[in-house]
PDB file of C-alpha atoms and ligand atoms in Angstrom:
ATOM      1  CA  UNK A   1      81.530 -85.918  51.992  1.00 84.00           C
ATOM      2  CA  UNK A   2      80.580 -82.304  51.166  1.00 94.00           C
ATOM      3  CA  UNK A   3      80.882 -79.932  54.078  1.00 97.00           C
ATOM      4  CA  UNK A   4      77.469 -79.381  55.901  1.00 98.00           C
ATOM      5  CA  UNK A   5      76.555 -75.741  56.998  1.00 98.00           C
ATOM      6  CA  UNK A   6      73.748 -75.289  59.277  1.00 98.00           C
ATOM      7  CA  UNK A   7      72.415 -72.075  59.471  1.00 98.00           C
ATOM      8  CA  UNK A   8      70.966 -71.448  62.892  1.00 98.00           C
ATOM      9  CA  UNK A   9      68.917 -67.995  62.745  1.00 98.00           C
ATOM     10  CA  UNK A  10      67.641 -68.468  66.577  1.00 98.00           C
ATOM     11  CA  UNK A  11      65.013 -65.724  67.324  1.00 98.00           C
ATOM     12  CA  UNK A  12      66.467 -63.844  64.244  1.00 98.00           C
ATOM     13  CA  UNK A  13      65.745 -61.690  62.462  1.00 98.00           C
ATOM     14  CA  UNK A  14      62.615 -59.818  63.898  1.00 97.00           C
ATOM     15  CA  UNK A  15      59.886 -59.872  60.873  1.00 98.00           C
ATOM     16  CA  UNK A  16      58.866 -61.755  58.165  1.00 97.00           C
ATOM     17  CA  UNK A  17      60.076 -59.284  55.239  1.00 98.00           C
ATOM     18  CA  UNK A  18      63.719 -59.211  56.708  1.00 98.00           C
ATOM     19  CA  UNK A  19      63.937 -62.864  56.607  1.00 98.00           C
ATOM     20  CA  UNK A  20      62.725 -63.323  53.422  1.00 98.00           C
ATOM     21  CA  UNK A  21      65.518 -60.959  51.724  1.00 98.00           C
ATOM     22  CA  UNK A  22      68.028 -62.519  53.944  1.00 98.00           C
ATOM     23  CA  UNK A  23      66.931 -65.958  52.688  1.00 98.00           C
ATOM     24  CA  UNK A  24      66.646 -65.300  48.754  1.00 97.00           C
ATOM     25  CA  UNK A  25      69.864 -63.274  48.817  1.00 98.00           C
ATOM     26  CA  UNK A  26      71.648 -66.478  50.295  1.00 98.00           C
ATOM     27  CA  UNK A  27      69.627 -68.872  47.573  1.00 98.00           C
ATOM     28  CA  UNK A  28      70.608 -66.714  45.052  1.00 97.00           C
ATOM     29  CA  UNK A  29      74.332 -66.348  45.215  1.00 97.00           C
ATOM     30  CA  UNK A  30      74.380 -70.240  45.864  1.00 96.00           C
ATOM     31  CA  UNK A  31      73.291 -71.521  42.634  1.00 95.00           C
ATOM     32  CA  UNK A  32      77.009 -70.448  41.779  1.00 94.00           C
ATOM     33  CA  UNK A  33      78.179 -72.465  44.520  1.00 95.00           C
ATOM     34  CA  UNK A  34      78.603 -76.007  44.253  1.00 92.00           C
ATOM     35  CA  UNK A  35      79.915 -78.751  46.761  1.00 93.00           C
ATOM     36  CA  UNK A  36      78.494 -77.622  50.009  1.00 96.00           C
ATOM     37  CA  UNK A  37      75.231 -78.160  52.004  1.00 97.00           C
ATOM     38  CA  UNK A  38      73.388 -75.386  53.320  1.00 98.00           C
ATOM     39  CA  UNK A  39      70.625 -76.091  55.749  1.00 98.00           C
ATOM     40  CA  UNK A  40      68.403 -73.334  56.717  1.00 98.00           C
ATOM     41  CA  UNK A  41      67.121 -73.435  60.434  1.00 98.00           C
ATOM     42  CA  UNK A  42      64.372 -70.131  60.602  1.00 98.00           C
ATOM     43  CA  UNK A  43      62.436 -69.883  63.409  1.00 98.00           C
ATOM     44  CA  UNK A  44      58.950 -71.585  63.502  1.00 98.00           C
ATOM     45  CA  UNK A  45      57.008 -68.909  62.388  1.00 97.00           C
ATOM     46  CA  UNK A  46      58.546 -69.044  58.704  1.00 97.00           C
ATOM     47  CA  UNK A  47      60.203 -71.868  58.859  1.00 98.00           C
ATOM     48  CA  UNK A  48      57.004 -74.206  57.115  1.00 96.00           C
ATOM     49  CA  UNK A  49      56.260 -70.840  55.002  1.00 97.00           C
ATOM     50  CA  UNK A  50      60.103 -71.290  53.410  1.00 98.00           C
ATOM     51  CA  UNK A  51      60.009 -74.859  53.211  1.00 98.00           C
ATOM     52  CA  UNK A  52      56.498 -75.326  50.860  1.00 96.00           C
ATOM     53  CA  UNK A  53      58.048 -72.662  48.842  1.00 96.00           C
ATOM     54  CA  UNK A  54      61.526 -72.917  48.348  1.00 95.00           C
ATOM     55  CA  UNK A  55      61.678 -76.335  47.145  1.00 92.00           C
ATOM     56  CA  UNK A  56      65.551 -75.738  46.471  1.00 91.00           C
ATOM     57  CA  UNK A  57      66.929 -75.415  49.778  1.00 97.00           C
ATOM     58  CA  UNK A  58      67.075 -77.525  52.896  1.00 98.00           C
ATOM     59  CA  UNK A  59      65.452 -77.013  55.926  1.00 98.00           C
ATOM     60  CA  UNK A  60      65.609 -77.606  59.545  1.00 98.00           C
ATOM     61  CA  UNK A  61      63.940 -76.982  62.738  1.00 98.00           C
ATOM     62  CA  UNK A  62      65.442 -75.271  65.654  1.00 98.00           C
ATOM     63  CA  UNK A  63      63.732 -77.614  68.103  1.00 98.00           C
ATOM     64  CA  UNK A  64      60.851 -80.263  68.232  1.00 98.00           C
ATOM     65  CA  UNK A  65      58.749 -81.985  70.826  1.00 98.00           C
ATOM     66  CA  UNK A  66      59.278 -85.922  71.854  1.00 98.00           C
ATOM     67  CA  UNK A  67      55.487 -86.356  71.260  1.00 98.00           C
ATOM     68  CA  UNK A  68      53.652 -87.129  68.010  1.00 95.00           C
ATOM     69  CA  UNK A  69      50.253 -85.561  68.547  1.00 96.00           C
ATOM     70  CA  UNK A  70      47.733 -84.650  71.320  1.00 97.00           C
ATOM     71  CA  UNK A  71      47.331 -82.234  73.849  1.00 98.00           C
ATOM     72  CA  UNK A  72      50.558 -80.409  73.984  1.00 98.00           C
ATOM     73  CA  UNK A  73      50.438 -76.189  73.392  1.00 98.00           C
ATOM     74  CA  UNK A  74      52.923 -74.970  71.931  1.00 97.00           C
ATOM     75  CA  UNK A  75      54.674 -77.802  70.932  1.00 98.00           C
ATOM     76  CA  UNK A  76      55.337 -79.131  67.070  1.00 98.00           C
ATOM     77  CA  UNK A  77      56.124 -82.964  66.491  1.00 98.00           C
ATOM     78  CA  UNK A  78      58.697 -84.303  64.392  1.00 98.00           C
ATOM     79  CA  UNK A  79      55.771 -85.934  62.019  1.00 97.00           C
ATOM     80  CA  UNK A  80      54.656 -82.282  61.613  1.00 98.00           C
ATOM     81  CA  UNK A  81      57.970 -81.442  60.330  1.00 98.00           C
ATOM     82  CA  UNK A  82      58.393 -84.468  58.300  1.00 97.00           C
ATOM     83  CA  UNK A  83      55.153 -83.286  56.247  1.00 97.00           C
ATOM     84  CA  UNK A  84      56.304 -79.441  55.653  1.00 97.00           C
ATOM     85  CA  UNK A  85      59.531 -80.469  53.707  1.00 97.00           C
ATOM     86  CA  UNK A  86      61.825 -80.067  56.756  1.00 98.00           C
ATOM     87  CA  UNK A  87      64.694 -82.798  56.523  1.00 98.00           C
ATOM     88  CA  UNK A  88      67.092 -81.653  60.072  1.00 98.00           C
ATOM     89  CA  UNK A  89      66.115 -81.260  63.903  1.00 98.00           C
ATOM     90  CA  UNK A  90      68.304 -79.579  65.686  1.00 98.00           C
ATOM     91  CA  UNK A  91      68.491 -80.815  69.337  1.00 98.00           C
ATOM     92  CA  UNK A  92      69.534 -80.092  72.874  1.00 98.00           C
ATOM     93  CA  UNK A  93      71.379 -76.662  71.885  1.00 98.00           C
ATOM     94  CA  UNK A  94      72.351 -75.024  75.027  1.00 97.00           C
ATOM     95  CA  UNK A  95      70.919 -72.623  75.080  1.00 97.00           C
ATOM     96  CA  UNK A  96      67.590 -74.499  75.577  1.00 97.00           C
ATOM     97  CA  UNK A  97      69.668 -76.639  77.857  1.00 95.00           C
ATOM     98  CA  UNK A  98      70.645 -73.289  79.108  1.00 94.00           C
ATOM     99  CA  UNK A  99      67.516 -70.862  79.555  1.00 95.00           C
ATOM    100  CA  UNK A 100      64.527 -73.111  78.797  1.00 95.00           C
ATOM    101  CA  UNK A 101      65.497 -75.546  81.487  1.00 95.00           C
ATOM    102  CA  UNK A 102      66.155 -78.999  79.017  1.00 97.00           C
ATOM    103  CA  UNK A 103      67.819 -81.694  80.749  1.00 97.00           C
ATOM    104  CA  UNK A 104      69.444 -84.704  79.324  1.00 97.00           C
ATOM    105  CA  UNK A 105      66.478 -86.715  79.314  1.00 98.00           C
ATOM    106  CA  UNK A 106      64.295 -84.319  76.916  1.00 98.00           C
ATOM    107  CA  UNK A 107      67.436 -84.363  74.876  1.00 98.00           C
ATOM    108  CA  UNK A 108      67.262 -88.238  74.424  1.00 98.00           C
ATOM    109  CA  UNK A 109      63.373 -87.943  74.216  1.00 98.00           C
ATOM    110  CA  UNK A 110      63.498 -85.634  71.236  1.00 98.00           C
ATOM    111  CA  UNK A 111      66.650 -87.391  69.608  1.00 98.00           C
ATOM    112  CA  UNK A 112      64.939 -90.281  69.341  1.00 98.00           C
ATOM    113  CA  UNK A 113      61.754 -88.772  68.635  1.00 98.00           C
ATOM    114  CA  UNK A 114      63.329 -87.384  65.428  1.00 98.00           C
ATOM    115  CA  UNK A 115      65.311 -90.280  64.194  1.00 98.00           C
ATOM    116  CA  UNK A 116      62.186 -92.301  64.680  1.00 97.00           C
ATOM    117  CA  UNK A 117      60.399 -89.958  62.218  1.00 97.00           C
ATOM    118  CA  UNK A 118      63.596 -90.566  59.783  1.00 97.00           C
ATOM    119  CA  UNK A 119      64.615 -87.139  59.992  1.00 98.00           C
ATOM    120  CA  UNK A 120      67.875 -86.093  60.364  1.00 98.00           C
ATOM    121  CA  UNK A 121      68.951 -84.893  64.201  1.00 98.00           C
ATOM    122  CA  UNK A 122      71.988 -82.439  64.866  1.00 98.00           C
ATOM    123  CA  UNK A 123      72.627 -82.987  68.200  1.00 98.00           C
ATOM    124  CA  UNK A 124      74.286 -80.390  70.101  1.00 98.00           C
ATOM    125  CA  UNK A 125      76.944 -81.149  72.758  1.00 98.00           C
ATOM    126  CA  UNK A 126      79.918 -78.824  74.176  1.00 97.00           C
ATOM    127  CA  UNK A 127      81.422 -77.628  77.525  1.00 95.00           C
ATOM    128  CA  UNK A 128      79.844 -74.547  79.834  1.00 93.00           C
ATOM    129  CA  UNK A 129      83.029 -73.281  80.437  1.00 90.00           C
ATOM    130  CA  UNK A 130      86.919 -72.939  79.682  1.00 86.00           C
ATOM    131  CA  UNK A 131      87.973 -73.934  83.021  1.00 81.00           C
ATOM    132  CA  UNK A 132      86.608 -77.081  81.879  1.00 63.00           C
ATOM    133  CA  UNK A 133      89.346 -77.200  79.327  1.00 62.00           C
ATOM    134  CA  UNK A 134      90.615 -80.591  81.050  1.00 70.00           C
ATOM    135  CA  UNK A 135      87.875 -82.545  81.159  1.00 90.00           C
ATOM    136  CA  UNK A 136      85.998 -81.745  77.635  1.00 94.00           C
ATOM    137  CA  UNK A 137      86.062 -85.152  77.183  1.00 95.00           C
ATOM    138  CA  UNK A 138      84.286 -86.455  80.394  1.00 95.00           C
ATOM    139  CA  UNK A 139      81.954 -83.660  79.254  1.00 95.00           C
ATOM    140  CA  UNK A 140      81.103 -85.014  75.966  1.00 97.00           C
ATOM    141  CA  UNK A 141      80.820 -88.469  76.909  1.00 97.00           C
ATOM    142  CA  UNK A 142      78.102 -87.393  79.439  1.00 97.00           C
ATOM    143  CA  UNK A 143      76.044 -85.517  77.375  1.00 97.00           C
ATOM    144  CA  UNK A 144      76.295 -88.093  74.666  1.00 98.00           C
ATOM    145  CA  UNK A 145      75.805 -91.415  76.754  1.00 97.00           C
ATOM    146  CA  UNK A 146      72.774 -89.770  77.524  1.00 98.00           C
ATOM    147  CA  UNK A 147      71.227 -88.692  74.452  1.00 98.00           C
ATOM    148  CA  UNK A 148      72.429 -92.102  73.060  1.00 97.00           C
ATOM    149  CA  UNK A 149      70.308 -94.402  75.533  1.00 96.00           C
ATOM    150  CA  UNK A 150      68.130 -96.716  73.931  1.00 96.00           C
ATOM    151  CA  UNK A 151      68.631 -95.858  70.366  1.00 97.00           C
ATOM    152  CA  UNK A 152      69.277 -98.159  67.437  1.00 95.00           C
ATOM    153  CA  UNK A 153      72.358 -98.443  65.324  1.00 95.00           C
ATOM    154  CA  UNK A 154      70.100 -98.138  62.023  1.00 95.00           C
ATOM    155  CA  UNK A 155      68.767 -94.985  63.270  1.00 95.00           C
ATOM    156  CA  UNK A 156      72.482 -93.488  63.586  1.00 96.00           C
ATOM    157  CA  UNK A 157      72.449 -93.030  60.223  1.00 96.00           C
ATOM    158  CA  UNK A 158      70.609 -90.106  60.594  1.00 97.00           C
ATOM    159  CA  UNK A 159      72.337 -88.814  63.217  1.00 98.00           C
ATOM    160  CA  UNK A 160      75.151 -85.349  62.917  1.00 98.00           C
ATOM    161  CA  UNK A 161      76.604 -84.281  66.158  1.00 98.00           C
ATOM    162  CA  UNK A 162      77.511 -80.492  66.459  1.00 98.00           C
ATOM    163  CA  UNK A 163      80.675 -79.977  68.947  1.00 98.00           C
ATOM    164  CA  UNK A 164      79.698 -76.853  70.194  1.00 98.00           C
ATOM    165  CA  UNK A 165      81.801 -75.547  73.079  1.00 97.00           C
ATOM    166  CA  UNK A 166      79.303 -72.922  75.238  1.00 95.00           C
ATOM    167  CA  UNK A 167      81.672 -70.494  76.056  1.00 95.00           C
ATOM    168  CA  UNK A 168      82.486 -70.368  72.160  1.00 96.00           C
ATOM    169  CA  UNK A 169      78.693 -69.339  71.387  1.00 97.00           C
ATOM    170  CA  UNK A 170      77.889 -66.113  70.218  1.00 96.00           C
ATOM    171  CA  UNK A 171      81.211 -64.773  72.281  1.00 96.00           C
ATOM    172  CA  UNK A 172      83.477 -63.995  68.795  1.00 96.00           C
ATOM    173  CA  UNK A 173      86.004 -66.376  70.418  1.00 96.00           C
ATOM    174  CA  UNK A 174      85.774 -69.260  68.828  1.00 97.00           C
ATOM    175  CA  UNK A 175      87.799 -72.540  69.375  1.00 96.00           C
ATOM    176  CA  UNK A 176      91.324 -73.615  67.761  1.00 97.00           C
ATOM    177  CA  UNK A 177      90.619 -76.187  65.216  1.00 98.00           C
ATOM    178  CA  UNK A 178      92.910 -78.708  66.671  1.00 96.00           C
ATOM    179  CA  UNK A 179      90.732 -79.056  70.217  1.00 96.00           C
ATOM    180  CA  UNK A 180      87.769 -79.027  68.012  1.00 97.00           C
ATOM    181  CA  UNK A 181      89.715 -82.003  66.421  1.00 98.00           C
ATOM    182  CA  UNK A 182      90.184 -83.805  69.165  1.00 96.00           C
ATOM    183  CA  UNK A 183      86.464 -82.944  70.696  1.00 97.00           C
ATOM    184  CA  UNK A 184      85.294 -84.795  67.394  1.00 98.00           C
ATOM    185  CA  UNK A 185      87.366 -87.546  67.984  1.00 97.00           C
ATOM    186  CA  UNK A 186      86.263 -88.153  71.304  1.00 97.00           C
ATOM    187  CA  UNK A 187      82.605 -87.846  70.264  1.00 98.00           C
ATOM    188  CA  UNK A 188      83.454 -90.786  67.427  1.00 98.00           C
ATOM    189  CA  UNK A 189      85.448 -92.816  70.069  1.00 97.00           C
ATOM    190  CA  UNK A 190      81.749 -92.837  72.910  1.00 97.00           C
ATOM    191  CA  UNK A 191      79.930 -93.728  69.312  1.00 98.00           C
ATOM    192  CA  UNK A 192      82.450 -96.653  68.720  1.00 97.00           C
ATOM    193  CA  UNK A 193      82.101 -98.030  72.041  1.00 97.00           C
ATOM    194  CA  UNK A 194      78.599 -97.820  72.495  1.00 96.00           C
ATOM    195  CA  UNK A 195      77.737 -99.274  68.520  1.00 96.00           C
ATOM    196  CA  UNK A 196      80.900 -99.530  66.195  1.00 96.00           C
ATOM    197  CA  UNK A 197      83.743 -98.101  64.447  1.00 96.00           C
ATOM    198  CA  UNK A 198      81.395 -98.296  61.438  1.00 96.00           C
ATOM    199  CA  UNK A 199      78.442 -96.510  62.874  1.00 96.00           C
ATOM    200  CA  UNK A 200      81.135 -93.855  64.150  1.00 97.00           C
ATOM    201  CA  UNK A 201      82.560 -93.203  60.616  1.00 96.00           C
ATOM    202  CA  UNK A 202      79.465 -92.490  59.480  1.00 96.00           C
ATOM    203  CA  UNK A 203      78.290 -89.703  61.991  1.00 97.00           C
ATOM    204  CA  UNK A 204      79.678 -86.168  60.770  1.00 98.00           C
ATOM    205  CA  UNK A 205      80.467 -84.014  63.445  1.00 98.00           C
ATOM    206  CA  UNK A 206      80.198 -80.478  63.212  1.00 98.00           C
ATOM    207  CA  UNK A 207      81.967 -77.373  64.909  1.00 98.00           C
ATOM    208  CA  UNK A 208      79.912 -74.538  66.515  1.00 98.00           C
ATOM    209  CA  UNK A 209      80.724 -71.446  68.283  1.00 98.00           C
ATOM    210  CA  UNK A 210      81.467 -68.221  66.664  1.00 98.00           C
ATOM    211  CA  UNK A 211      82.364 -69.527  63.063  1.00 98.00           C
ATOM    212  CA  UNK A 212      82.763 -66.877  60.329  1.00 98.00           C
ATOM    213  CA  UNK A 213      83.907 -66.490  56.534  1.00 98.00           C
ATOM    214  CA  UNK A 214      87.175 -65.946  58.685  1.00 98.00           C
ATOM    215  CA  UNK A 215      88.134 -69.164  60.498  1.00 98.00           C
ATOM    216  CA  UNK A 216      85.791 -71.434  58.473  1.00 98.00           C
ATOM    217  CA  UNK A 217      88.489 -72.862  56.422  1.00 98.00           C
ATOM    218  CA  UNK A 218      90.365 -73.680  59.769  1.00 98.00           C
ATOM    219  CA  UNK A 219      88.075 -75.776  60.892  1.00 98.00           C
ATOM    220  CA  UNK A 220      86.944 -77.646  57.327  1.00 98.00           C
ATOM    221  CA  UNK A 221      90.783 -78.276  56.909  1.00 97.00           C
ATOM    222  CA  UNK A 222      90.494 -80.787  59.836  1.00 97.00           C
ATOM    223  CA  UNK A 223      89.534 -83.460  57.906  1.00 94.00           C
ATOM    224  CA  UNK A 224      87.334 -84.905  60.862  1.00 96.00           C
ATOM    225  CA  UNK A 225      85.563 -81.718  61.107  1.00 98.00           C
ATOM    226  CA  UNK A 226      82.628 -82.526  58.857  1.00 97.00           C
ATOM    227  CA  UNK A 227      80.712 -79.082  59.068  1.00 98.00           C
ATOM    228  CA  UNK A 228      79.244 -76.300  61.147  1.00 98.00           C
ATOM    229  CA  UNK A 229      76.966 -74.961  62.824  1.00 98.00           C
ATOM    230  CA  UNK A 230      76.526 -71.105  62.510  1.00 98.00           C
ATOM    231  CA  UNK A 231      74.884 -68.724  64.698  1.00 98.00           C
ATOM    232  CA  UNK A 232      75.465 -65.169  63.978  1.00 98.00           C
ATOM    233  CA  UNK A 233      77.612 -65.494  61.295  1.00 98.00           C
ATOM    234  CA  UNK A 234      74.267 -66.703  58.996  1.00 98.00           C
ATOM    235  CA  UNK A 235      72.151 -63.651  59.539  1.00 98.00           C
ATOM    236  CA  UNK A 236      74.341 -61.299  57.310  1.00 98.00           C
ATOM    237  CA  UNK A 237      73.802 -62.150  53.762  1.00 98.00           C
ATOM    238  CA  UNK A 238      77.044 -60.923  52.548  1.00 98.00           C
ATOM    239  CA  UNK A 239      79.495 -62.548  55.318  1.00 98.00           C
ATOM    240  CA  UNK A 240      76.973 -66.156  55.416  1.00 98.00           C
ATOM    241  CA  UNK A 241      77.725 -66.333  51.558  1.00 98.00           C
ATOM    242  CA  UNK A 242      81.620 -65.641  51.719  1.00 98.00           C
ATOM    243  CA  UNK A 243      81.321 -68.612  54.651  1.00 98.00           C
ATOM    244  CA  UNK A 244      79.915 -70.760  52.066  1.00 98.00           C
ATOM    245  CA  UNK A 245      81.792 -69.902  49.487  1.00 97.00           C
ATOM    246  CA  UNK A 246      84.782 -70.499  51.380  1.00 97.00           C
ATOM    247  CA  UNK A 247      83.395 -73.766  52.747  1.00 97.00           C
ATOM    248  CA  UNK A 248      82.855 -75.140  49.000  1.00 96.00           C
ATOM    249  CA  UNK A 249      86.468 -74.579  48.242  1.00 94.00           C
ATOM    250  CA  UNK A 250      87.981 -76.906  50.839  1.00 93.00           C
ATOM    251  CA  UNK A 251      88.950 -79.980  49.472  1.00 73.00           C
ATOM    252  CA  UNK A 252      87.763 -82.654  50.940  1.00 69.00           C
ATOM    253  CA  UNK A 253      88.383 -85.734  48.347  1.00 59.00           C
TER     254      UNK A 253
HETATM  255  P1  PGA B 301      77.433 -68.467  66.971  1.00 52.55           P
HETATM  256  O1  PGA B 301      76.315 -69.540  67.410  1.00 52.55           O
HETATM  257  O2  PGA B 301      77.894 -68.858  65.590  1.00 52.55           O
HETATM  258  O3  PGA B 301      76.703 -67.148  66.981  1.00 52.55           O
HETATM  259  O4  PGA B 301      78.527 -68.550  67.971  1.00 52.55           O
HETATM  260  C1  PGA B 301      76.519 -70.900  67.179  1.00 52.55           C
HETATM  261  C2  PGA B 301      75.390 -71.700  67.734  1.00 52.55           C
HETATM  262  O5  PGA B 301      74.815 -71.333  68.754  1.00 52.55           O
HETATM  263  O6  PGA B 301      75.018 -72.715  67.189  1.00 52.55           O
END
């Protein structure tokens, strides 16, 4: 499977012009790239602007609401989505865990809500803190027994899970590949006991937390390290596109 690369601008960059140069600079040195996916998550206010547009790329949203229509301000449904071209979700990052006060059970709301619609989710999982270092696992098994409730096998299919250790985030100190390893492994073990070893193939699982053109290769060389998920690594044209460059030339037959 080709690497996937989600590009996760957050509340970046701060007008409309920036983020349009950023964006067709990254298009345009990828048409000479070839065997990676690049996902583009802008936030809201561009994001449908991009997606009618650029019918190229790939899009994806940086959140979503559970709901499909009514009375909600503020809020943008999955369906909404579906109908502006945008094909990922991505869900319960923490930092929405984090400052905006999402528990567990919004997470498995809006999971569902978006696999329902037959979009693609990237749910987010990950430990607060290092000291947790021992019990990563116990972690990760919470966070994804509860996003997990209720759902169907079929809709698995759509499902990517992004490891992303918090105290990795945004910090420059980003994970060693091999605990990233074994985080994904974990993650495919509670999806094989819940549904099945087949289901749990199937679901790519994604590394987050300061990823550059640096380390990427690091963490694509784990073969069960099926992507990532970049933060501020995507908002600089020239660094995003050695990162994907890079990520196209790991073998992954
Ligand atoms: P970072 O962010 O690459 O800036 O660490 C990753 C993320 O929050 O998804």
């Amino acid at each position: 499977m080709r690497p996937l690369i989600i590009a996760n601008w957050k509340m970046n960059p701060q007008n409309y012009a920036e983020a349009e140069q950023l964006l067709a600079a990254v298009l345009g040195a990828m048409k000479r790239i070839r065997g990676v996916t690049v996902v583009f998550c802008p936030p809201f206010v561009w994001l449908t602007d991009f997606s009618h547009k650029l019918r190229q790329a790939s899009f994806g949203a940086q959140d979503v609401f559970w709901e499909s229509a009514g009375a909600y301000t503020g809020e943008i449904s999955p369906a909404m989505l579906k109908a502006s071209r945008v094909s990922h979700v991505i869900v319960g990052h923490s930092e929405r865990r984090r400052w905006l006060g999402e528990t567990d059970e919004m997470v498995r709301r809006k999971l569902a809500a978006v696999l329902a619609a037959g979009l693609t989710a990237i749910l987010c999982v990950g430990e607060d803190s290092r000291e947790e270092g021992n019990n990563v696992s116990a972690v990760l098994e919470q966070q994804l027994e509860a996003a997990l409730t209720g759902l169907a096998k079929a809709s698995l299919a759509r499902l990517v899970v992004a490891y992303e250790p918090v105290w990795a985030i945004g910090t420059g100190e980003s994970d060693s590949p091999s605990n990233a390893l074994s985080a994904a492994l974990t993650i495919r073990k509670v999806i094989r006991d819940r549904f099945d070893q087949k289901v749990a193939q199937g679901v790519p699982v994604l590394y987050g937390g300061s990823v550059s053109s640096e380390n990427i290769v690091s963490f694509l060389s784990e073969k069960g390290i099926g992507g990532a998920l970049v933060g501020g690594a995507s908002l600089y044209a020239e660094e995003f596109i050695a990162l994907v460059t890079r990520a196209a030339s790991v073998s992954r037959s």
